Amino acid sequence: MRNPVLKGILLVVSFLNTHFLPAQDSTSTQKQIWPELDVYYRINEKFRLYSLISGTRANSEYTDGTAGIYLDYFALPWLKGRNKTELSDSGRGYIWWFRAGYSYSDAPPGDKKKVVNTFETETNNSFRLPEDIILQTRNRLDWRWVNGEFQPIYRPRAKFIRNLKTEYLTFNAYLWGEYFFYLNDNTQNRFRLCFGTQIKVLRYLSFETYYLHQFQNKQYVEPLNAIGLQFNVYFKSKQYERLLASEQ
């Protein structure tokens, strides 16, 4: 299974670099690559730890980075369903869960927004639609301090997911749109549209890649094209492993 999976990943990356990066050759549109590593640790039926490290690569150099840690709380067991395609994410199938956490971002000294401290709170809901499509809605509030100044953002998002499985691959395809409401300065509001795929590599590892476009908001917010390259690693406690085994 590993060879077809790795070949699939290489094909996706090659496709993105061949078809999207040259098409973004515009002086008015920012072009970036967003590498990211996400690590999940499922504690028990109700709680999961989540941490991330991400960066932004533009003009052949890294311009900023973010590190964060979060705690997820899942709704009662009777509100959830099982993941049919056996993707590693232990949060899939729940129709109501919450997240709270903290992230730190540090940009280069020349950037006006040098240091960003963010306390994040969000609620997530999932709905099953026809054709085995899942709709996930997220209401997220970022309590941000940028160089010591409080600048909160409200970020609602709607995401459509279709889980798929072949003889060699377990993966999904998704499309989402997210709006950023800058509560202190609405001239900075922006909308992003993204489509991508997540591919299961190993029992505890998946690879995710996506293409994102940020739309221009008059003269205040520039358009942006970004390619995301992300690895997701999943761990479970022995207690949760025993629970899953007993349910099977």
XYZ file of C-alpha atoms in Angstrom:
248
model
C 0.000 0.000 0.000
C 2.834 2.385 0.729
C 4.120 2.673 -2.828
C 0.738 3.668 -4.341
C 0.185 6.140 -1.506
C 3.564 7.788 -1.951
C 3.063 7.894 -5.705
C -0.301 9.575 -5.140
C 1.259 12.206 -2.886
C 4.008 12.936 -5.395
C 1.453 13.257 -8.201
C -0.627 15.725 -6.170
C 2.395 17.877 -5.293
C 3.614 17.783 -8.891
C 0.165 18.751 -10.171
C -0.064 21.719 -7.828
C 3.384 22.998 -8.707
C 2.832 22.532 -12.447
C -0.686 23.917 -12.792
C -1.109 26.461 -10.039
C 2.204 28.166 -9.369
C 2.837 29.320 -12.947
C -0.794 30.449 -13.251
C -0.254 32.741 -10.288
C 2.326 34.832 -12.110
C 0.725 38.180 -11.324
C 2.387 41.207 -9.818
C -0.737 42.075 -7.813
C -1.310 38.650 -6.232
C 0.758 37.287 -3.373
C 2.033 33.732 -3.852
C 2.862 31.615 -0.818
C 3.443 28.048 0.348
C 2.155 27.032 3.790
C 3.938 23.990 5.304
C 2.404 22.635 8.503
C 2.710 19.770 10.979
C -0.311 18.844 13.132
C -0.133 16.340 15.996
C -3.218 14.902 17.745
C -3.373 12.866 20.946
C -6.738 11.346 21.806
C -6.949 11.100 25.606
C -10.372 9.485 26.007
C -13.920 9.591 24.672
C -14.327 13.296 25.453
C -10.913 14.978 25.220
C -8.120 15.339 22.677
C -4.912 17.395 22.642
C -3.887 19.096 19.419
C -0.704 20.993 18.558
C 0.621 22.579 15.387
C 3.713 24.159 13.889
C 3.286 26.071 10.640
C 5.138 28.556 8.474
C 4.736 30.817 5.465
C 7.148 30.606 2.562
C 7.179 33.482 0.065
C 9.857 34.610 -2.382
C 11.996 31.542 -1.529
C 12.230 32.376 2.185
C 10.184 31.843 5.318
C 8.428 35.029 6.422
C 6.735 33.946 9.674
C 5.821 30.966 11.799
C 3.136 29.847 14.241
C 3.089 27.330 17.081
C -0.037 26.427 19.029
C -1.557 23.953 21.457
C -5.271 23.249 21.946
C -7.734 21.071 23.835
C -10.750 19.567 22.066
C -13.919 18.552 23.893
C -16.307 16.192 22.084
C -20.034 15.949 22.608
C -21.691 12.987 24.322
C -21.212 9.605 22.624
C -24.801 9.384 21.428
C -24.208 12.406 19.188
C -21.509 10.784 17.093
C -21.212 8.374 14.214
C -18.321 6.271 12.962
C -15.936 7.215 10.180
C -16.726 4.953 7.232
C -13.452 5.473 5.372
C -11.242 4.841 8.400
C -9.241 8.030 8.067
C -7.011 8.475 11.094
C -8.615 11.648 12.490
C -10.228 10.665 15.792
C -12.551 13.662 15.593
C -14.360 12.601 12.445
C -18.005 11.679 12.788
C -18.785 13.860 15.810
C -21.563 16.319 15.107
C -20.769 18.720 17.938
C -17.435 19.560 19.561
C -15.468 22.485 20.988
C -11.882 23.729 20.903
C -9.894 26.169 23.035
C -6.186 26.927 22.949
C -3.301 29.302 22.454
C -0.948 30.100 19.569
C 2.108 32.297 19.164
C 3.300 33.859 15.903
C 6.549 35.697 15.318
C 7.205 37.534 12.056
C 10.501 39.075 10.872
C 11.678 42.262 12.668
C 10.756 44.416 9.671
C 7.117 43.331 9.729
C 4.727 45.759 11.436
C 2.804 42.859 13.008
C 5.808 41.327 14.690
C 4.356 39.273 17.550
C 0.860 37.808 17.714
C -0.558 36.056 20.789
C -3.913 34.388 20.159
C -6.385 32.670 22.464
C -8.718 30.686 20.251
C -12.248 29.449 20.994
C -14.482 27.629 18.534
C -17.499 25.379 18.142
C -17.880 22.794 15.375
C -20.923 21.023 13.957
C -21.265 18.295 11.327
C -24.281 17.477 9.153
C -24.777 14.584 6.756
C -25.963 15.630 3.294
C -27.054 13.541 0.300
C -24.424 11.645 -1.716
C -22.412 10.960 1.479
C -21.275 14.570 1.665
C -20.529 15.969 5.119
C -21.043 19.646 5.939
C -18.905 20.965 8.781
C -19.625 24.417 10.149
C -17.204 26.212 12.430
C -17.642 29.370 14.485
C -14.226 30.563 15.632
C -13.229 33.618 17.664
C -9.572 34.617 17.823
C -8.766 36.767 20.837
C -5.607 38.313 19.333
C -2.974 40.646 20.742
C -0.795 42.050 17.949
C 2.275 43.793 19.363
C 0.271 44.167 22.578
C -2.829 45.646 20.888
C -6.114 43.712 21.174
C -7.404 42.841 17.669
C -10.077 40.088 17.774
C -11.313 38.246 14.672
C -14.530 36.279 14.161
C -14.048 33.500 11.585
C -17.113 31.492 10.451
C -16.393 28.661 8.019
C -18.416 26.128 6.023
C -16.625 23.002 4.766
C -17.953 20.280 2.439
C -16.216 16.888 2.609
C -16.593 13.724 0.547
C -14.852 10.644 1.978
C -13.564 8.188 -0.613
C -11.809 4.823 -0.705
C -10.222 2.718 -3.430
C -8.300 -0.532 -3.398
C -5.084 1.341 -2.633
C -6.076 4.708 -1.170
C -8.195 6.043 1.675
C -8.711 9.773 1.195
C -11.187 12.618 0.985
C -11.844 15.703 -1.111
C -13.047 18.951 0.431
C -14.070 22.519 -0.317
C -14.486 25.309 2.223
C -15.099 29.031 2.447
C -14.132 31.197 5.421
C -14.810 34.845 6.196
C -12.651 36.943 8.536
C -14.484 39.680 10.452
C -11.877 42.034 11.977
C -13.929 43.397 14.860
C -11.755 46.484 15.425
C -11.235 47.411 11.775
C -13.672 46.066 9.192
C -11.525 47.371 6.321
C -9.317 44.306 6.925
C -12.182 41.831 6.428
C -11.397 39.081 3.924
C -12.839 35.934 2.335
C -10.913 32.757 1.527
C -11.923 29.820 -0.653
C -10.034 26.530 -0.497
C -10.154 23.044 -1.999
C -7.906 20.106 -1.204
C -7.514 16.483 -0.279
C -6.328 14.414 2.677
C -4.674 11.037 1.996
C -4.143 8.315 4.559
C -0.484 7.242 4.487
C -0.255 5.047 7.582
C -2.561 4.119 10.439
C -1.358 7.160 12.394
C -0.292 9.479 9.549
C -2.014 11.376 6.752
C -0.854 13.883 4.159
C -2.954 16.894 3.231
C -2.541 19.341 0.378
C -4.767 22.213 -0.711
C -5.032 25.308 -2.880
C -6.365 28.504 -1.292
C -7.374 31.847 -2.769
C -7.948 35.005 -0.745
C -10.130 37.573 -2.484
C -9.210 41.228 -2.622
C -11.051 43.701 -0.403
C -10.786 47.027 -2.215
C -7.389 48.605 -1.569
C -7.102 47.253 1.973
C -6.586 43.510 1.492
C -4.507 42.109 -1.354
C -5.444 38.897 -3.186
C -3.489 35.813 -2.217
C -2.848 32.381 -3.712
C -1.413 29.733 -1.394
C -0.573 26.053 -1.574
C -0.719 24.130 1.696
C 1.415 21.066 2.420
C 0.464 19.444 5.709
C 1.251 16.278 7.650
C -1.189 15.072 10.329
C -0.009 12.646 13.027
C -2.500 10.842 15.294
C -1.903 9.101 18.618
C -4.301 7.463 21.075
C -4.017 6.656 24.765
C -4.156 3.006 25.811
C -7.445 3.744 27.550
C -9.018 4.988 24.325
C -7.530 2.099 22.318
C -9.216 -0.346 24.713
C -12.530 1.504 24.347
C -12.386 1.264 20.542
C -11.479 -2.412 20.739
C -14.421 -3.153 23.040
C -16.870 -1.392 20.701
C -15.675 -3.459 17.766
